[in-house]
Amino acid sequence: MTHPAQPIASHFINGEYVEDTNGTPIPVIYAATGEQIATVYAATPEIVDRALSTAKEAQKAWAKMTGTERGRILRRAADIMRERNHELSVLETYDTGKPLQETLIADATSGADALEYFGGLAGSLTGEHIPMGEDWVYTVREALGLCVGIGAWNYPTQIACWKGAPALACGNSMVFKPSETTPLCALKVAEILHEAGAPAGIYNVIQGMGEVGGALVTDPRVDKVSLTGSVPTGKKVYAAAAEGMKHVTMELGGKSPLIIFDDADIDNAVGGAINGNFYSSGQVCSNGTRVFVQKGIKEKFLARLAERTGNAILGDPQDEATSFGPMVSENQMNIVLGYIEKGKEEGARLICGGKRADMDGYFIEPTVFADVTDDMTIAREEIFGPVMSVLDFDTEEEVIARANDTEFGLSAGVFTNDFSRAHRVIGQLEAGSCFINSYNDAPVEAPFGGVKASGVGRENSKEAIKHFSQVKSVYVRMGDVEAAF
Ligand code: NAD
């Protein structure tokens, strides 16, 4: 019998599901059991071409609609997503292995928030009137045209919506390529947008690995590329987009600092460290994986952290009692286990976890290393798994310098009860998305994105509008034209 996760077809183009089994088969593996639950086929060059040409054509009429009309469709899609939240969350759990406890509140709901928020903004995207004496200049906020979205595997529904919603609100069309590791959820986003009334061809989904992503990025019909992925992929995609002078948004990796001063509320700080390292089994780009703890509270912090980490419930992700799921794939599990071995070899002190869990699927125990130093591999490289590095520090000045000593700059957090210190420290940290006495909140109203190697551009909030539109300025002369001859 077909597994319920098996989609109707691999691609969604021009308002309908499309299958083409000539493409390379991509098995979809349920990370909690290792069983194959679905198969999709990578887009052939013919499918890539069909998706791009349909999106290019459909965009013209979409951009001519009023913002209010476009927004109404996005808001209707948000309502449908909320109505279908349970079903979409179950699918998200099959796609990623993340526990239903999380997916019920963090995925389709976050996607719906983006559709609702940008749907609401769509009618208010206006230009300016700039008086020039008798003359004037007016500006028009225009769509970019055809946008490509390329997703990572940790939040397949959310990423499809965080890119699609602002793109469509501004009058663009989109071809979205999900990660080959989690190809299922974006198809549902396309289906729902069309059910809500999006014209055929406005939002298309095609499957494939890096080659398909590369074909999309280099196609001359494409005006903008928005990627969520790793820094090495980001460098390649940014360079390829630059060849065609395309707009880009790059949401890339991180190795973010979470700084805990000794006056912080310990339980809140431990909660922040847990949220910033173990949510989605650590597969979150903005995670605060370098936890700097001031020496005065170090042992107390570690003891409370180990105690609370021991409460994680590993198990069947479709069971709502489970609070900690597997790695997305066997490959990712092996990468993370490799980092854990490096941590042990390089002399970090293992506080808890440190191995594959003794059960089916790709589970790794939530792992905490203490006495980590800045030069250790686990403190320098993005692990993208449930591995927290705790480092000690003495002074504010020292910890700011050490926190910034990285190529990345996605996020940063500070826990302290001294609010002037909190703002002073955050002001000096080189990061795009920051938190005070909290960690990893990502509401659609707040800009999200990184500095340095962690990215270019911002998702969410009004900032995202700037990255999915461009400004035309028009000078209007009321009098005669003076010319030299
Ligand atoms: P990845 O870089 O391996 O792949 C990302 C996407 O790019 C996939 O869809 C992949 O098929 C595609 N791709 C690969 N090579 C390509 C090429 N040459 N041209 C075009 N597309 C190509 O990343 P991943 O392993 O799927 O995801 C994990 C990474 O994503 C981590 O580094 C994580 O930090 C990052 N991430 C960032 C954010 C953010 O918002 N900043 C969010 C989630 C994940």
Short mmCIF file of N, CA and C and ligand atoms in Angstrom, two decimals, residues 150-155 159 162 177-181 208-214 217 227-234 236-237 250-254 283-286 332 382 384 410 448-449 454 459, ligand 1:
data_model
loop_
_atom_site.label_atom_id
_atom_site.label_comp_id
_atom_site.label_asym_id
_atom_site.label_seq_id
_atom_site.Cartn_x
_atom_site.Cartn_y
_atom_site.Cartn_z
N ILE A 150 15.32 28.35 -3.11
CA ILE A 150 15.98 27.05 -2.91
C ILE A 150 16.06 26.82 -1.40
N GLY A 151 15.57 25.65 -0.97
CA GLY A 151 15.41 25.43 0.46
C GLY A 151 16.39 24.44 1.07
N ALA A 152 16.62 24.60 2.38
CA ALA A 152 17.34 23.60 3.18
C ALA A 152 16.33 22.59 3.73
N TRP A 153 16.82 21.58 4.46
CA TRP A 153 15.92 20.49 4.85
C TRP A 153 15.34 20.62 6.24
N ASN A 154 15.68 21.66 6.99
CA ASN A 154 15.22 21.64 8.38
C ASN A 154 13.81 22.18 8.58
N TYR A 155 13.38 23.13 7.72
CA TYR A 155 12.03 23.70 7.87
C TYR A 155 11.36 23.78 6.50
N ILE A 159 10.23 27.41 5.09
CA ILE A 159 11.11 28.05 4.10
C ILE A 159 10.33 28.33 2.80
N TRP A 162 8.22 31.37 3.75
CA TRP A 162 8.98 32.59 4.04
C TRP A 162 9.52 33.21 2.75
N LYS A 177 12.59 25.17 -5.29
CA LYS A 177 13.17 23.81 -5.25
C LYS A 177 13.48 23.47 -3.80
N PRO A 178 12.73 22.51 -3.25
CA PRO A 178 13.03 22.11 -1.87
C PRO A 178 14.33 21.32 -1.82
N SER A 179 14.83 21.12 -0.60
CA SER A 179 15.97 20.22 -0.42
C SER A 179 15.58 18.82 -0.86
N GLU A 180 16.50 18.12 -1.48
CA GLU A 180 16.25 16.74 -1.90
C GLU A 180 16.03 15.81 -0.70
N THR A 181 16.43 16.26 0.49
CA THR A 181 16.26 15.43 1.70
C THR A 181 14.83 15.52 2.22
N GLY A 208 14.81 18.21 -7.00
CA GLY A 208 16.14 17.91 -7.54
C GLY A 208 17.24 18.24 -6.56
N MET A 209 18.44 17.83 -6.95
CA MET A 209 19.63 18.07 -6.14
C MET A 209 20.27 19.40 -6.58
N GLY A 210 21.56 19.54 -6.26
CA GLY A 210 22.28 20.78 -6.58
C GLY A 210 22.26 21.13 -8.07
N GLU A 211 22.26 20.12 -8.95
CA GLU A 211 22.29 20.43 -10.40
C GLU A 211 21.03 21.18 -10.81
N VAL A 212 19.89 20.76 -10.25
CA VAL A 212 18.63 21.44 -10.61
C VAL A 212 18.66 22.86 -10.06
N GLY A 213 19.16 23.00 -8.81
CA GLY A 213 19.32 24.35 -8.24
C GLY A 213 20.21 25.19 -9.13
N GLY A 214 21.31 24.60 -9.58
CA GLY A 214 22.24 25.33 -10.44
C GLY A 214 21.60 25.75 -11.75
N VAL A 217 19.43 28.76 -11.06
CA VAL A 217 20.16 29.99 -10.72
C VAL A 217 20.79 30.63 -11.96
N LEU A 227 18.20 31.78 -1.37
CA LEU A 227 18.68 30.45 -0.93
C LEU A 227 18.69 30.36 0.59
N THR A 228 18.24 29.24 1.11
CA THR A 228 18.52 28.88 2.50
C THR A 228 19.38 27.63 2.44
N GLY A 229 20.58 27.71 2.98
CA GLY A 229 21.49 26.57 2.90
C GLY A 229 22.79 26.86 3.62
N SER A 230 23.79 26.08 3.29
CA SER A 230 25.08 26.20 3.98
C SER A 230 25.93 27.30 3.34
N VAL A 231 26.97 27.71 4.03
CA VAL A 231 27.86 28.75 3.50
C VAL A 231 28.53 28.29 2.19
N PRO A 232 29.08 27.07 2.11
CA PRO A 232 29.71 26.67 0.83
C PRO A 232 28.73 26.73 -0.35
N THR A 233 27.48 26.27 -0.14
CA THR A 233 26.49 26.35 -1.22
C THR A 233 26.18 27.82 -1.52
N GLY A 234 26.07 28.62 -0.47
CA GLY A 234 25.78 30.05 -0.64
C GLY A 234 26.81 30.74 -1.51
N LYS A 236 28.65 29.42 -3.84
CA LYS A 236 28.48 28.99 -5.24
C LYS A 236 27.27 29.68 -5.88
N VAL A 237 26.17 29.70 -5.14
CA VAL A 237 24.92 30.25 -5.70
C VAL A 237 25.05 31.76 -5.88
N MET A 250 20.57 35.46 0.82
CA MET A 250 21.32 34.29 1.25
C MET A 250 21.08 34.09 2.74
N GLU A 251 20.38 33.03 3.09
CA GLU A 251 20.18 32.67 4.50
C GLU A 251 21.04 31.45 4.77
N LEU A 252 22.19 31.67 5.40
CA LEU A 252 23.19 30.59 5.46
C LEU A 252 23.43 30.13 6.90
N GLY A 253 24.55 29.50 7.11
CA GLY A 253 24.79 28.84 8.39
C GLY A 253 25.30 29.77 9.47
N GLY A 254 25.56 29.21 10.63
CA GLY A 254 26.03 30.02 11.75
C GLY A 254 26.78 29.19 12.78
N GLN A 283 19.02 21.11 14.59
CA GLN A 283 19.15 21.40 13.15
C GLN A 283 18.50 22.76 12.84
N VAL A 284 19.02 23.79 13.47
CA VAL A 284 18.51 25.15 13.30
C VAL A 284 19.70 26.06 13.04
N CYS A 285 19.59 26.86 11.97
CA CYS A 285 20.74 27.69 11.54
C CYS A 285 21.14 28.71 12.58
N SER A 286 20.17 29.27 13.30
CA SER A 286 20.46 30.37 14.23
C SER A 286 20.89 29.89 15.61
N GLN A 332 23.55 12.94 7.88
CA GLN A 332 23.68 14.02 8.86
C GLN A 332 24.05 13.44 10.22
N GLU A 382 30.15 24.81 12.09
CA GLU A 382 28.72 24.55 12.29
C GLU A 382 28.51 23.03 12.28
N PHE A 384 25.30 21.50 13.16
CA PHE A 384 23.92 21.27 12.74
C PHE A 384 23.38 19.96 13.31
N LEU A 410 25.19 34.99 12.17
CA LEU A 410 23.74 34.90 12.03
C LEU A 410 23.02 35.44 13.26
N PHE A 448 14.82 38.74 9.77
CA PHE A 448 15.64 37.57 10.08
C PHE A 448 16.73 37.42 9.03
N GLY A 449 17.99 37.27 9.50
CA GLY A 449 19.08 37.05 8.55
C GLY A 449 20.41 37.37 9.19
N SER A 454 27.28 34.60 7.11
CA SER A 454 25.97 33.99 7.34
C SER A 454 24.88 34.49 6.41
N GLU A 459 14.94 38.06 5.61
CA GLU A 459 13.62 37.49 5.40
C GLU A 459 12.69 38.07 6.46
P1 NAD B 1 22.88 22.79 1.54
O1 NAD B 1 23.69 24.00 1.37
O2 NAD B 1 23.54 21.48 1.38
O3 NAD B 1 21.66 22.77 0.51
C1 NAD B 1 20.71 23.81 0.47
C2 NAD B 1 19.96 23.76 -0.84
O4 NAD B 1 20.82 24.15 -1.91
C3 NAD B 1 19.43 22.38 -1.22
O5 NAD B 1 18.14 22.52 -1.78
C4 NAD B 1 20.43 21.92 -2.28
O6 NAD B 1 19.88 21.00 -3.20
C5 NAD B 1 20.75 23.23 -2.97
N1 NAD B 1 22.03 23.25 -3.68
C6 NAD B 1 23.16 22.57 -3.40
N2 NAD B 1 24.14 22.92 -4.27
C7 NAD B 1 23.62 23.83 -5.12
C8 NAD B 1 24.13 24.57 -6.23
N3 NAD B 1 25.38 24.43 -6.63
N4 NAD B 1 23.30 25.44 -6.85
C9 NAD B 1 22.04 25.62 -6.42
N5 NAD B 1 21.49 24.94 -5.39
C10 NAD B 1 22.27 24.06 -4.73
O7 NAD B 1 22.19 22.94 2.98
P2 NAD B 1 21.36 21.86 3.80
O8 NAD B 1 22.33 20.82 4.25
O9 NAD B 1 20.15 21.47 3.06
O10 NAD B 1 20.88 22.72 5.05
C11 NAD B 1 21.67 22.98 6.15
C12 NAD B 1 22.32 24.33 6.05
O11 NAD B 1 21.35 25.35 5.84
C13 NAD B 1 23.05 24.72 7.33
O12 NAD B 1 24.26 25.33 7.03
C14 NAD B 1 22.10 25.73 7.96
O13 NAD B 1 22.71 26.62 8.85
C15 NAD B 1 21.53 26.40 6.77
N6 NAD B 1 20.25 27.04 7.10
C16 NAD B 1 20.17 28.39 7.15
C17 NAD B 1 18.99 29.02 7.50
C18 NAD B 1 18.87 30.52 7.59
O14 NAD B 1 17.77 31.03 7.50
N7 NAD B 1 19.94 31.27 7.74
C19 NAD B 1 17.86 28.25 7.78
C20 NAD B 1 17.96 26.87 7.71
C21 NAD B 1 19.16 26.27 7.37
#
